[in-house]
């Protein structure tokens, strides 16, 4: 049973404690209700994907109590500082280069070298984020593919029993997801239309371009295949591993290989999700150092988060390294 918490000092304190403990809490923003989890915890982020039945590890938006807090995890450009001053708090997400020492989990950023960050304007969200004291990853609080929720009742319609709590802040004022603006490249790029109209952004950014979504949109969730690709070739469905390959193992590892990384010894897809991007990075770096010819990935069942794991591994295998 999912707790329904009130907009009160005690409700905020309980919700913040649950987030710090790694539990999932839905909360209102001015746009829609978000399904919040500790963005610094791989396990909490994996639980978000599991609760939503989200089919792929798309980048999640990290929510902060202030712009200063957000800029501890990303590197703000001069344009980003100007846009943040104009529109934060508010329904605008900025995609910026990830800081080298960022505390945000690799899974929350889908292994990219950028992060999507925003400072919501809803007063309850601001109090909750300040009380939690850490970035909170939060996609919309609904099952994947369903209509985004704008009330606590909507959240419970789809996620009752799947998350720890929802804190009720009434109906969302905007009712439409945040605008997503990529400022990590040379040209500002609108990745998603949302709560702030393109025309309003163009008042400050006349050079803004609109992304196409045919597989080449920069930083668009799940679009750029090469962002998931190690430099070493990746071989899927491995039943054996050669002496000059590294092994990405799932369940009981097969014998052989010069190097191994286990996603989950027990074959737990949720645990595997928390370790996927770290495992690929480790095997790629160490494998190249050792002069290996590739990475062999053991099969993962197409169930639960296994579908998302296979989606990302498939993208990595077919992509050409940048």
PDB file of C-alpha atoms in Angstrom:
ATOM      1  CA  UNK A   1       0.000   0.000   0.000  1.00  0.00           C
ATOM      2  CA  UNK A   2       1.367   3.398  -0.997  1.00  0.00           C
ATOM      3  CA  UNK A   3       1.289   6.069   1.707  1.00  0.00           C
ATOM      4  CA  UNK A   4      -0.603   9.270   0.886  1.00  0.00           C
ATOM      5  CA  UNK A   5       1.206  12.069   2.703  1.00  0.00           C
ATOM      6  CA  UNK A   6      -0.116  15.564   3.345  1.00  0.00           C
ATOM      7  CA  UNK A   7       1.394  18.905   2.425  1.00  0.00           C
ATOM      8  CA  UNK A   8       2.661  19.615   5.939  1.00  0.00           C
ATOM      9  CA  UNK A   9       5.945  19.841   7.783  1.00  0.00           C
ATOM     10  CA  UNK A  10       5.603  16.253   8.961  1.00  0.00           C
ATOM     11  CA  UNK A  11       4.574  15.036   5.503  1.00  0.00           C
ATOM     12  CA  UNK A  12       7.601  16.689   3.881  1.00  0.00           C
ATOM     13  CA  UNK A  13       9.914  15.313   6.561  1.00  0.00           C
ATOM     14  CA  UNK A  14       8.580  11.783   6.069  1.00  0.00           C
ATOM     15  CA  UNK A  15       8.813  11.999   2.296  1.00  0.00           C
ATOM     16  CA  UNK A  16      12.381  13.338   2.479  1.00  0.00           C
ATOM     17  CA  UNK A  17      13.383  10.546   4.857  1.00  0.00           C
ATOM     18  CA  UNK A  18      11.957   7.952   2.467  1.00  0.00           C
ATOM     19  CA  UNK A  19      13.924   9.435  -0.433  1.00  0.00           C
ATOM     20  CA  UNK A  20      17.154   9.435   1.572  1.00  0.00           C
ATOM     21  CA  UNK A  21      16.474   5.795   2.472  1.00  0.00           C
ATOM     22  CA  UNK A  22      16.289   4.853  -1.211  1.00  0.00           C
ATOM     23  CA  UNK A  23      12.492   4.580  -1.471  1.00  0.00           C
ATOM     24  CA  UNK A  24      10.376   6.092  -4.250  1.00  0.00           C
ATOM     25  CA  UNK A  25       8.110   9.066  -3.540  1.00  0.00           C
ATOM     26  CA  UNK A  26       5.804  10.782  -6.033  1.00  0.00           C
ATOM     27  CA  UNK A  27       5.548  14.543  -5.604  1.00  0.00           C
ATOM     28  CA  UNK A  28       3.921  17.470  -7.402  1.00  0.00           C
ATOM     29  CA  UNK A  29       5.695  19.969  -9.578  1.00  0.00           C
ATOM     30  CA  UNK A  30       4.099  22.812 -11.496  1.00  0.00           C
ATOM     31  CA  UNK A  31       4.118  20.568 -14.586  1.00  0.00           C
ATOM     32  CA  UNK A  32       3.069  17.023 -13.570  1.00  0.00           C
ATOM     33  CA  UNK A  33       3.668  14.707 -10.618  1.00  0.00           C
ATOM     34  CA  UNK A  34       7.157  13.216 -10.677  1.00  0.00           C
ATOM     35  CA  UNK A  35       8.212   9.766  -9.493  1.00  0.00           C
ATOM     36  CA  UNK A  36      11.150  10.701  -7.292  1.00  0.00           C
ATOM     37  CA  UNK A  37      14.158   8.631  -6.303  1.00  0.00           C
ATOM     38  CA  UNK A  38      17.593   9.489  -4.942  1.00  0.00           C
ATOM     39  CA  UNK A  39      19.556  10.388  -8.076  1.00  0.00           C
ATOM     40  CA  UNK A  40      22.832   9.505  -6.356  1.00  0.00           C
ATOM     41  CA  UNK A  41      21.706   5.890  -5.779  1.00  0.00           C
ATOM     42  CA  UNK A  42      21.941   3.402  -8.627  1.00  0.00           C
ATOM     43  CA  UNK A  43      19.476   1.142  -6.792  1.00  0.00           C
ATOM     44  CA  UNK A  44      16.882   3.905  -6.344  1.00  0.00           C
ATOM     45  CA  UNK A  45      17.160   4.928 -10.000  1.00  0.00           C
ATOM     46  CA  UNK A  46      16.787   1.315 -11.138  1.00  0.00           C
ATOM     47  CA  UNK A  47      13.684   1.071  -8.939  1.00  0.00           C
ATOM     48  CA  UNK A  48      12.170   4.033 -10.839  1.00  0.00           C
ATOM     49  CA  UNK A  49      12.491   2.194 -14.147  1.00  0.00           C
ATOM     50  CA  UNK A  50      11.077  -0.973 -12.575  1.00  0.00           C
ATOM     51  CA  UNK A  51       8.087   0.793 -10.979  1.00  0.00           C
ATOM     52  CA  UNK A  52       7.164   2.496 -14.266  1.00  0.00           C
ATOM     53  CA  UNK A  53       7.764  -0.598 -16.429  1.00  0.00           C
ATOM     54  CA  UNK A  54       9.894   1.799 -18.438  1.00  0.00           C
ATOM     55  CA  UNK A  55      11.128  -0.080 -21.511  1.00  0.00           C
ATOM     56  CA  UNK A  56      14.507   1.630 -21.862  1.00  0.00           C
ATOM     57  CA  UNK A  57      17.029   3.512 -19.765  1.00  0.00           C
ATOM     58  CA  UNK A  58      16.320   6.965 -21.104  1.00  0.00           C
ATOM     59  CA  UNK A  59      18.037   9.824 -19.275  1.00  0.00           C
ATOM     60  CA  UNK A  60      16.033  11.029 -16.283  1.00  0.00           C
ATOM     61  CA  UNK A  61      15.626  14.658 -15.241  1.00  0.00           C
ATOM     62  CA  UNK A  62      17.312  15.475 -11.936  1.00  0.00           C
ATOM     63  CA  UNK A  63      15.419  17.941  -9.765  1.00  0.00           C
ATOM     64  CA  UNK A  64      17.072  20.433  -7.404  1.00  0.00           C
ATOM     65  CA  UNK A  65      15.987  22.956  -4.807  1.00  0.00           C
ATOM     66  CA  UNK A  66      18.076  25.736  -6.390  1.00  0.00           C
ATOM     67  CA  UNK A  67      20.180  26.609  -9.413  1.00  0.00           C
ATOM     68  CA  UNK A  68      23.308  26.632  -7.244  1.00  0.00           C
ATOM     69  CA  UNK A  69      22.572  23.046  -6.217  1.00  0.00           C
ATOM     70  CA  UNK A  70      21.988  21.987  -9.837  1.00  0.00           C
ATOM     71  CA  UNK A  71      25.247  23.533 -10.975  1.00  0.00           C
ATOM     72  CA  UNK A  72      27.232  21.353  -8.572  1.00  0.00           C
ATOM     73  CA  UNK A  73      26.526  18.392 -10.901  1.00  0.00           C
ATOM     74  CA  UNK A  74      26.715  20.094 -14.310  1.00  0.00           C
ATOM     75  CA  UNK A  75      28.939  22.724 -15.899  1.00  0.00           C
ATOM     76  CA  UNK A  76      26.884  25.828 -16.708  1.00  0.00           C
ATOM     77  CA  UNK A  77      27.708  27.778 -19.830  1.00  0.00           C
ATOM     78  CA  UNK A  78      27.247  31.552 -19.875  1.00  0.00           C
ATOM     79  CA  UNK A  79      24.029  30.973 -21.801  1.00  0.00           C
ATOM     80  CA  UNK A  80      22.835  28.467 -19.216  1.00  0.00           C
ATOM     81  CA  UNK A  81      23.394  30.936 -16.379  1.00  0.00           C
ATOM     82  CA  UNK A  82      21.392  33.564 -18.258  1.00  0.00           C
ATOM     83  CA  UNK A  83      18.541  31.176 -19.079  1.00  0.00           C
ATOM     84  CA  UNK A  84      18.438  29.760 -15.558  1.00  0.00           C
ATOM     85  CA  UNK A  85      18.220  33.263 -14.107  1.00  0.00           C
ATOM     86  CA  UNK A  86      15.277  33.987 -16.393  1.00  0.00           C
ATOM     87  CA  UNK A  87      13.282  30.757 -16.049  1.00  0.00           C
ATOM     88  CA  UNK A  88      14.253  28.946 -12.835  1.00  0.00           C
ATOM     89  CA  UNK A  89      12.413  27.993 -10.763  1.00  0.00           C
ATOM     90  CA  UNK A  90      10.087  26.932 -13.540  1.00  0.00           C
ATOM     91  CA  UNK A  91       9.069  24.318 -16.136  1.00  0.00           C
ATOM     92  CA  UNK A  92      12.401  24.280 -17.984  1.00  0.00           C
ATOM     93  CA  UNK A  93      14.956  21.450 -18.073  1.00  0.00           C
ATOM     94  CA  UNK A  94      18.514  22.208 -19.170  1.00  0.00           C
ATOM     95  CA  UNK A  95      20.853  19.594 -20.630  1.00  0.00           C
ATOM     96  CA  UNK A  96      24.449  20.464 -19.752  1.00  0.00           C
ATOM     97  CA  UNK A  97      27.852  18.757 -19.549  1.00  0.00           C
ATOM     98  CA  UNK A  98      28.176  16.525 -16.520  1.00  0.00           C
ATOM     99  CA  UNK A  99      30.862  17.525 -14.009  1.00  0.00           C
ATOM    100  CA  UNK A 100      33.651  14.995 -13.580  1.00  0.00           C
ATOM    101  CA  UNK A 101      32.882  14.678  -9.864  1.00  0.00           C
ATOM    102  CA  UNK A 102      29.103  14.578 -10.207  1.00  0.00           C
ATOM    103  CA  UNK A 103      27.357  12.532  -7.531  1.00  0.00           C
ATOM    104  CA  UNK A 104      24.470  11.615  -9.869  1.00  0.00           C
ATOM    105  CA  UNK A 105      24.388   7.917 -10.768  1.00  0.00           C
ATOM    106  CA  UNK A 106      25.434   6.844 -14.247  1.00  0.00           C
ATOM    107  CA  UNK A 107      22.076   5.121 -14.669  1.00  0.00           C
ATOM    108  CA  UNK A 108      20.152   8.363 -14.073  1.00  0.00           C
ATOM    109  CA  UNK A 109      22.067   9.977 -16.937  1.00  0.00           C
ATOM    110  CA  UNK A 110      21.853   6.831 -19.114  1.00  0.00           C
ATOM    111  CA  UNK A 111      25.652   6.756 -19.284  1.00  0.00           C
ATOM    112  CA  UNK A 112      25.837  10.042 -21.203  1.00  0.00           C
ATOM    113  CA  UNK A 113      28.360  12.822 -20.639  1.00  0.00           C
ATOM    114  CA  UNK A 114      25.473  15.235 -20.036  1.00  0.00           C
ATOM    115  CA  UNK A 115      22.764  15.561 -17.385  1.00  0.00           C
ATOM    116  CA  UNK A 116      19.241  16.958 -17.588  1.00  0.00           C
ATOM    117  CA  UNK A 117      18.566  19.249 -14.607  1.00  0.00           C
ATOM    118  CA  UNK A 118      15.790  21.519 -13.455  1.00  0.00           C
ATOM    119  CA  UNK A 119      14.544  23.570 -10.511  1.00  0.00           C
ATOM    120  CA  UNK A 120      10.757  23.175 -10.173  1.00  0.00           C
ATOM    121  CA  UNK A 121       8.616  26.126  -9.141  1.00  0.00           C
ATOM    122  CA  UNK A 122       6.057  24.208  -7.059  1.00  0.00           C
ATOM    123  CA  UNK A 123       6.516  25.302  -3.404  1.00  0.00           C
ATOM    124  CA  UNK A 124       5.951  21.780  -2.063  1.00  0.00           C
ATOM    125  CA  UNK A 125       8.542  20.359  -4.459  1.00  0.00           C
ATOM    126  CA  UNK A 126      11.000  23.063  -3.380  1.00  0.00           C
ATOM    127  CA  UNK A 127      10.533  22.213   0.299  1.00  0.00           C
ATOM    128  CA  UNK A 128      10.832  18.490  -0.331  1.00  0.00           C
ATOM    129  CA  UNK A 129      14.001  18.831  -2.416  1.00  0.00           C
ATOM    130  CA  UNK A 130      15.589  21.087   0.193  1.00  0.00           C
ATOM    131  CA  UNK A 131      14.693  18.621   2.959  1.00  0.00           C
ATOM    132  CA  UNK A 132      16.011  15.639   0.974  1.00  0.00           C
ATOM    133  CA  UNK A 133      19.324  17.416   0.515  1.00  0.00           C
ATOM    134  CA  UNK A 134      20.234  15.639  -2.714  1.00  0.00           C
ATOM    135  CA  UNK A 135      19.268  15.575  -6.397  1.00  0.00           C
ATOM    136  CA  UNK A 136      16.049  13.686  -7.050  1.00  0.00           C
ATOM    137  CA  UNK A 137      15.579  11.887 -10.368  1.00  0.00           C
ATOM    138  CA  UNK A 138      11.925  12.086 -11.341  1.00  0.00           C
ATOM    139  CA  UNK A 139      10.182  11.127 -14.568  1.00  0.00           C
ATOM    140  CA  UNK A 140       6.402  11.445 -14.647  1.00  0.00           C
ATOM    141  CA  UNK A 141       4.726   9.338 -11.942  1.00  0.00           C
ATOM    142  CA  UNK A 142       2.798   6.951 -14.167  1.00  0.00           C
ATOM    143  CA  UNK A 143       3.243   3.570 -15.776  1.00  0.00           C
ATOM    144  CA  UNK A 144       5.215   3.880 -19.001  1.00  0.00           C
ATOM    145  CA  UNK A 145       3.019   4.839 -21.926  1.00  0.00           C
ATOM    146  CA  UNK A 146       0.131   6.068 -19.780  1.00  0.00           C
ATOM    147  CA  UNK A 147      -1.128   9.634 -19.424  1.00  0.00           C
ATOM    148  CA  UNK A 148       1.005  11.802 -17.150  1.00  0.00           C
ATOM    149  CA  UNK A 149      -0.554  12.443 -13.705  1.00  0.00           C
ATOM    150  CA  UNK A 150      -1.544  15.896 -12.518  1.00  0.00           C
ATOM    151  CA  UNK A 151      -3.086  14.888  -9.150  1.00  0.00           C
ATOM    152  CA  UNK A 152      -2.139  12.475  -6.361  1.00  0.00           C
ATOM    153  CA  UNK A 153      -5.174  10.370  -7.259  1.00  0.00           C
ATOM    154  CA  UNK A 154      -3.831   9.964 -10.797  1.00  0.00           C
ATOM    155  CA  UNK A 155      -0.533   8.706  -9.349  1.00  0.00           C
ATOM    156  CA  UNK A 156      -2.285   6.137  -7.184  1.00  0.00           C
ATOM    157  CA  UNK A 157      -4.390   4.951 -10.130  1.00  0.00           C
ATOM    158  CA  UNK A 158      -1.278   3.545 -11.744  1.00  0.00           C
ATOM    159  CA  UNK A 159       1.358   3.145  -9.023  1.00  0.00           C
ATOM    160  CA  UNK A 160      -0.506   2.255  -5.831  1.00  0.00           C
ATOM    161  CA  UNK A 161       1.495  -0.492  -4.136  1.00  0.00           C
ATOM    162  CA  UNK A 162       4.482  -0.013  -6.456  1.00  0.00           C
ATOM    163  CA  UNK A 163       6.017   2.994  -4.652  1.00  0.00           C
ATOM    164  CA  UNK A 164       6.473   3.989  -1.020  1.00  0.00           C
ATOM    165  CA  UNK A 165       4.473   7.227  -0.964  1.00  0.00           C
ATOM    166  CA  UNK A 166       2.893  10.122  -2.788  1.00  0.00           C
ATOM    167  CA  UNK A 167       2.789  13.551  -1.191  1.00  0.00           C
ATOM    168  CA  UNK A 168      -0.401  15.361  -2.134  1.00  0.00           C
ATOM    169  CA  UNK A 169       0.082  18.937  -3.271  1.00  0.00           C
ATOM    170  CA  UNK A 170      -3.163  19.294  -5.180  1.00  0.00           C
ATOM    171  CA  UNK A 171      -3.533  19.659  -8.935  1.00  0.00           C
ATOM    172  CA  UNK A 172      -0.545  20.754 -11.022  1.00  0.00           C
ATOM    173  CA  UNK A 173      -0.813  24.257 -12.432  1.00  0.00           C
ATOM    174  CA  UNK A 174       0.799  23.669 -15.840  1.00  0.00           C
ATOM    175  CA  UNK A 175      -0.239  20.063 -16.504  1.00  0.00           C
ATOM    176  CA  UNK A 176       2.347  19.629 -19.258  1.00  0.00           C
ATOM    177  CA  UNK A 177       5.888  18.321 -18.927  1.00  0.00           C
ATOM    178  CA  UNK A 178       8.824  20.717 -18.785  1.00  0.00           C
ATOM    179  CA  UNK A 179      10.471  22.145 -21.876  1.00  0.00           C
ATOM    180  CA  UNK A 180      13.846  20.444 -22.454  1.00  0.00           C
ATOM    181  CA  UNK A 181      16.620  22.664 -23.821  1.00  0.00           C
ATOM    182  CA  UNK A 182      20.053  21.280 -24.700  1.00  0.00           C
ATOM    183  CA  UNK A 183      22.810  23.822 -24.066  1.00  0.00           C
ATOM    184  CA  UNK A 184      25.697  21.350 -24.187  1.00  0.00           C
ATOM    185  CA  UNK A 185      26.587  22.017 -27.833  1.00  0.00           C
ATOM    186  CA  UNK A 186      27.406  25.022 -30.018  1.00  0.00           C
ATOM    187  CA  UNK A 187      23.744  25.655 -30.925  1.00  0.00           C
ATOM    188  CA  UNK A 188      20.917  25.707 -28.339  1.00  0.00           C
ATOM    189  CA  UNK A 189      18.593  22.826 -29.201  1.00  0.00           C
ATOM    190  CA  UNK A 190      14.973  22.328 -28.189  1.00  0.00           C
ATOM    191  CA  UNK A 191      14.633  18.609 -27.435  1.00  0.00           C
ATOM    192  CA  UNK A 192      11.078  18.682 -26.084  1.00  0.00           C
ATOM    193  CA  UNK A 193       8.332  21.288 -26.194  1.00  0.00           C
ATOM    194  CA  UNK A 194       6.690  21.845 -22.842  1.00  0.00           C
ATOM    195  CA  UNK A 195       5.718  24.328 -20.173  1.00  0.00           C
ATOM    196  CA  UNK A 196       7.742  27.221 -21.613  1.00  0.00           C
ATOM    197  CA  UNK A 197       6.856  27.987 -25.256  1.00  0.00           C
ATOM    198  CA  UNK A 198       9.554  28.055 -27.911  1.00  0.00           C
ATOM    199  CA  UNK A 199       8.593  31.636 -28.746  1.00  0.00           C
ATOM    200  CA  UNK A 200       9.343  32.687 -25.158  1.00  0.00           C
ATOM    201  CA  UNK A 201      12.748  31.037 -25.269  1.00  0.00           C
ATOM    202  CA  UNK A 202      13.511  32.693 -28.601  1.00  0.00           C
ATOM    203  CA  UNK A 203      13.145  36.100 -26.953  1.00  0.00           C
ATOM    204  CA  UNK A 204      16.444  35.329 -25.198  1.00  0.00           C
ATOM    205  CA  UNK A 205      17.824  32.728 -27.610  1.00  0.00           C
ATOM    206  CA  UNK A 206      16.958  33.722 -31.180  1.00  0.00           C
ATOM    207  CA  UNK A 207      19.418  31.120 -32.507  1.00  0.00           C
ATOM    208  CA  UNK A 208      17.614  28.159 -30.890  1.00  0.00           C
ATOM    209  CA  UNK A 209      17.034  25.170 -33.177  1.00  0.00           C
ATOM    210  CA  UNK A 210      14.474  22.376 -32.956  1.00  0.00           C
ATOM    211  CA  UNK A 211      15.733  18.805 -32.797  1.00  0.00           C
ATOM    212  CA  UNK A 212      14.510  16.182 -35.200  1.00  0.00           C
ATOM    213  CA  UNK A 213      13.838  12.772 -33.696  1.00  0.00           C
ATOM    214  CA  UNK A 214      15.007  10.436 -36.424  1.00  0.00           C
ATOM    215  CA  UNK A 215      17.877   8.906 -34.459  1.00  0.00           C
ATOM    216  CA  UNK A 216      20.350  11.783 -34.654  1.00  0.00           C
ATOM    217  CA  UNK A 217      18.867  14.325 -32.239  1.00  0.00           C
ATOM    218  CA  UNK A 218      21.637  15.408 -29.842  1.00  0.00           C
ATOM    219  CA  UNK A 219      21.113  14.210 -26.278  1.00  0.00           C
ATOM    220  CA  UNK A 220      17.573  13.131 -27.078  1.00  0.00           C
ATOM    221  CA  UNK A 221      16.634  10.209 -24.819  1.00  0.00           C
ATOM    222  CA  UNK A 222      17.387   6.883 -26.420  1.00  0.00           C
ATOM    223  CA  UNK A 223      18.280   8.382 -29.818  1.00  0.00           C
ATOM    224  CA  UNK A 224      22.061   8.624 -30.060  1.00  0.00           C
ATOM    225  CA  UNK A 225      23.207   5.024 -30.309  1.00  0.00           C
ATOM    226  CA  UNK A 226      26.905   5.809 -30.054  1.00  0.00           C
ATOM    227  CA  UNK A 227      26.543   7.345 -26.598  1.00  0.00           C
ATOM    228  CA  UNK A 228      26.047   3.821 -25.260  1.00  0.00           C
ATOM    229  CA  UNK A 229      28.915   2.242 -27.196  1.00  0.00           C
ATOM    230  CA  UNK A 230      32.273   1.245 -25.720  1.00  0.00           C
ATOM    231  CA  UNK A 231      35.311   1.585 -27.953  1.00  0.00           C
ATOM    232  CA  UNK A 232      35.806  -2.191 -27.898  1.00  0.00           C
ATOM    233  CA  UNK A 233      33.393  -4.188 -30.082  1.00  0.00           C
ATOM    234  CA  UNK A 234      30.524  -5.700 -28.091  1.00  0.00           C
ATOM    235  CA  UNK A 235      29.288  -9.232 -28.848  1.00  0.00           C
ATOM    236  CA  UNK A 236      25.824 -10.171 -27.573  1.00  0.00           C
ATOM    237  CA  UNK A 237      24.323 -13.484 -26.459  1.00  0.00           C
ATOM    238  CA  UNK A 238      27.704 -14.967 -25.619  1.00  0.00           C
ATOM    239  CA  UNK A 239      27.707 -18.645 -24.614  1.00  0.00           C
ATOM    240  CA  UNK A 240      31.500 -18.790 -24.607  1.00  0.00           C
ATOM    241  CA  UNK A 241      34.241 -16.216 -24.131  1.00  0.00           C
ATOM    242  CA  UNK A 242      37.650 -16.168 -25.813  1.00  0.00           C
ATOM    243  CA  UNK A 243      40.951 -15.661 -24.044  1.00  0.00           C
ATOM    244  CA  UNK A 244      41.346 -12.233 -25.633  1.00  0.00           C
ATOM    245  CA  UNK A 245      37.837 -11.004 -24.728  1.00  0.00           C
ATOM    246  CA  UNK A 246      36.359  -9.388 -21.635  1.00  0.00           C
ATOM    247  CA  UNK A 247      33.153 -10.876 -20.222  1.00  0.00           C
ATOM    248  CA  UNK A 248      30.069  -8.936 -19.165  1.00  0.00           C
ATOM    249  CA  UNK A 249      28.450 -11.628 -17.044  1.00  0.00           C
ATOM    250  CA  UNK A 250      24.850 -12.122 -15.949  1.00  0.00           C
ATOM    251  CA  UNK A 251      24.076 -14.945 -13.523  1.00  0.00           C
ATOM    252  CA  UNK A 252      26.675 -17.713 -13.119  1.00  0.00           C
ATOM    253  CA  UNK A 253      29.632 -16.596 -15.239  1.00  0.00           C
ATOM    254  CA  UNK A 254      30.926 -18.767 -18.049  1.00  0.00           C
ATOM    255  CA  UNK A 255      34.580 -19.765 -17.796  1.00  0.00           C
ATOM    256  CA  UNK A 256      37.307 -17.991 -19.696  1.00  0.00           C
ATOM    257  CA  UNK A 257      38.108 -14.498 -20.778  1.00  0.00           C
ATOM    258  CA  UNK A 258      40.895 -12.217 -19.687  1.00  0.00           C
ATOM    259  CA  UNK A 259      38.642  -9.949 -17.633  1.00  0.00           C
ATOM    260  CA  UNK A 260      35.168 -10.198 -16.109  1.00  0.00           C
ATOM    261  CA  UNK A 261      32.496  -7.896 -14.694  1.00  0.00           C
ATOM    262  CA  UNK A 262      29.324  -9.359 -13.206  1.00  0.00           C
ATOM    263  CA  UNK A 263      26.090  -7.444 -13.618  1.00  0.00           C
ATOM    264  CA  UNK A 264      24.422  -9.774 -11.112  1.00  0.00           C
ATOM    265  CA  UNK A 265      25.702 -13.113  -9.821  1.00  0.00           C
ATOM    266  CA  UNK A 266      22.130 -14.125  -8.954  1.00  0.00           C
ATOM    267  CA  UNK A 267      20.599 -13.076 -12.277  1.00  0.00           C
ATOM    268  CA  UNK A 268      18.645 -10.145 -10.781  1.00  0.00           C
ATOM    269  CA  UNK A 269      17.747  -7.704 -13.584  1.00  0.00           C
ATOM    270  CA  UNK A 270      17.243  -4.792 -11.164  1.00  0.00           C
ATOM    271  CA  UNK A 271      20.729  -5.273  -9.714  1.00  0.00           C
ATOM    272  CA  UNK A 272      22.058  -5.621 -13.254  1.00  0.00           C
ATOM    273  CA  UNK A 273      20.502  -2.287 -14.207  1.00  0.00           C
ATOM    274  CA  UNK A 274      22.401  -0.554 -11.411  1.00  0.00           C
ATOM    275  CA  UNK A 275      25.696  -1.921 -12.739  1.00  0.00           C
ATOM    276  CA  UNK A 276      25.293  -1.776 -16.517  1.00  0.00           C
ATOM    277  CA  UNK A 277      26.987   1.514 -17.401  1.00  0.00           C
ATOM    278  CA  UNK A 278      29.717   1.116 -14.787  1.00  0.00           C
ATOM    279  CA  UNK A 279      30.401  -2.390 -16.119  1.00  0.00           C
ATOM    280  CA  UNK A 280      30.656  -1.297 -19.730  1.00  0.00           C
ATOM    281  CA  UNK A 281      32.992   1.558 -18.809  1.00  0.00           C
ATOM    282  CA  UNK A 282      35.196  -0.692 -16.680  1.00  0.00           C
ATOM    283  CA  UNK A 283      35.511  -3.479 -19.246  1.00  0.00           C
ATOM    284  CA  UNK A 284      36.136  -1.001 -22.056  1.00  0.00           C
ATOM    285  CA  UNK A 285      38.883   0.889 -20.214  1.00  0.00           C
ATOM    286  CA  UNK A 286      40.595  -2.180 -18.755  1.00  0.00           C
ATOM    287  CA  UNK A 287      40.118  -4.201 -21.920  1.00  0.00           C
ATOM    288  CA  UNK A 288      41.775  -1.538 -24.033  1.00  0.00           C
ATOM    289  CA  UNK A 289      44.604  -1.283 -21.507  1.00  0.00           C
ATOM    290  CA  UNK A 290      45.140  -5.049 -21.750  1.00  0.00           C
ATOM    291  CA  UNK A 291      44.900  -5.045 -25.547  1.00  0.00           C
ATOM    292  CA  UNK A 292      41.754  -7.210 -25.712  1.00  0.00           C
ATOM    293  CA  UNK A 293      39.810  -7.464 -28.967  1.00  0.00           C
ATOM    294  CA  UNK A 294      36.283  -7.085 -27.598  1.00  0.00           C
ATOM    295  CA  UNK A 295      33.641  -7.583 -24.935  1.00  0.00           C
ATOM    296  CA  UNK A 296      31.361 -10.626 -24.818  1.00  0.00           C
ATOM    297  CA  UNK A 297      27.993 -10.079 -23.096  1.00  0.00           C
ATOM    298  CA  UNK A 298      26.056 -13.038 -21.716  1.00  0.00           C
ATOM    299  CA  UNK A 299      22.316 -13.300 -22.527  1.00  0.00           C
ATOM    300  CA  UNK A 300      19.783 -11.448 -20.357  1.00  0.00           C
ATOM    301  CA  UNK A 301      16.116 -12.572 -20.326  1.00  0.00           C
ATOM    302  CA  UNK A 302      13.521 -10.299 -21.949  1.00  0.00           C
ATOM    303  CA  UNK A 303      11.554  -9.722 -18.758  1.00  0.00           C
ATOM    304  CA  UNK A 304      11.111  -6.687 -16.525  1.00  0.00           C
ATOM    305  CA  UNK A 305      14.171  -4.457 -16.710  1.00  0.00           C
ATOM    306  CA  UNK A 306      15.814  -7.125 -18.861  1.00  0.00           C
ATOM    307  CA  UNK A 307      14.134  -5.493 -21.866  1.00  0.00           C
ATOM    308  CA  UNK A 308      15.795  -2.178 -21.046  1.00  0.00           C
ATOM    309  CA  UNK A 309      19.158  -3.846 -20.476  1.00  0.00           C
ATOM    310  CA  UNK A 310      18.937  -5.595 -23.837  1.00  0.00           C
ATOM    311  CA  UNK A 311      17.837  -2.354 -25.503  1.00  0.00           C
ATOM    312  CA  UNK A 312      20.961  -0.555 -24.328  1.00  0.00           C
ATOM    313  CA  UNK A 313      23.273  -3.481 -25.060  1.00  0.00           C
ATOM    314  CA  UNK A 314      21.783  -3.776 -28.531  1.00  0.00           C
ATOM    315  CA  UNK A 315      22.371  -0.092 -29.188  1.00  0.00           C
ATOM    316  CA  UNK A 316      25.940  -0.367 -27.931  1.00  0.00           C
ATOM    317  CA  UNK A 317      26.631  -3.406 -30.095  1.00  0.00           C
ATOM    318  CA  UNK A 318      25.368  -1.898 -33.339  1.00  0.00           C
ATOM    319  CA  UNK A 319      26.749   1.627 -32.877  1.00  0.00           C
ATOM    320  CA  UNK A 320      30.015   2.835 -34.319  1.00  0.00           C
ATOM    321  CA  UNK A 321      32.242   4.395 -31.640  1.00  0.00           C
ATOM    322  CA  UNK A 322      32.488   8.155 -31.847  1.00  0.00           C
TER     323      UNK A 322
END
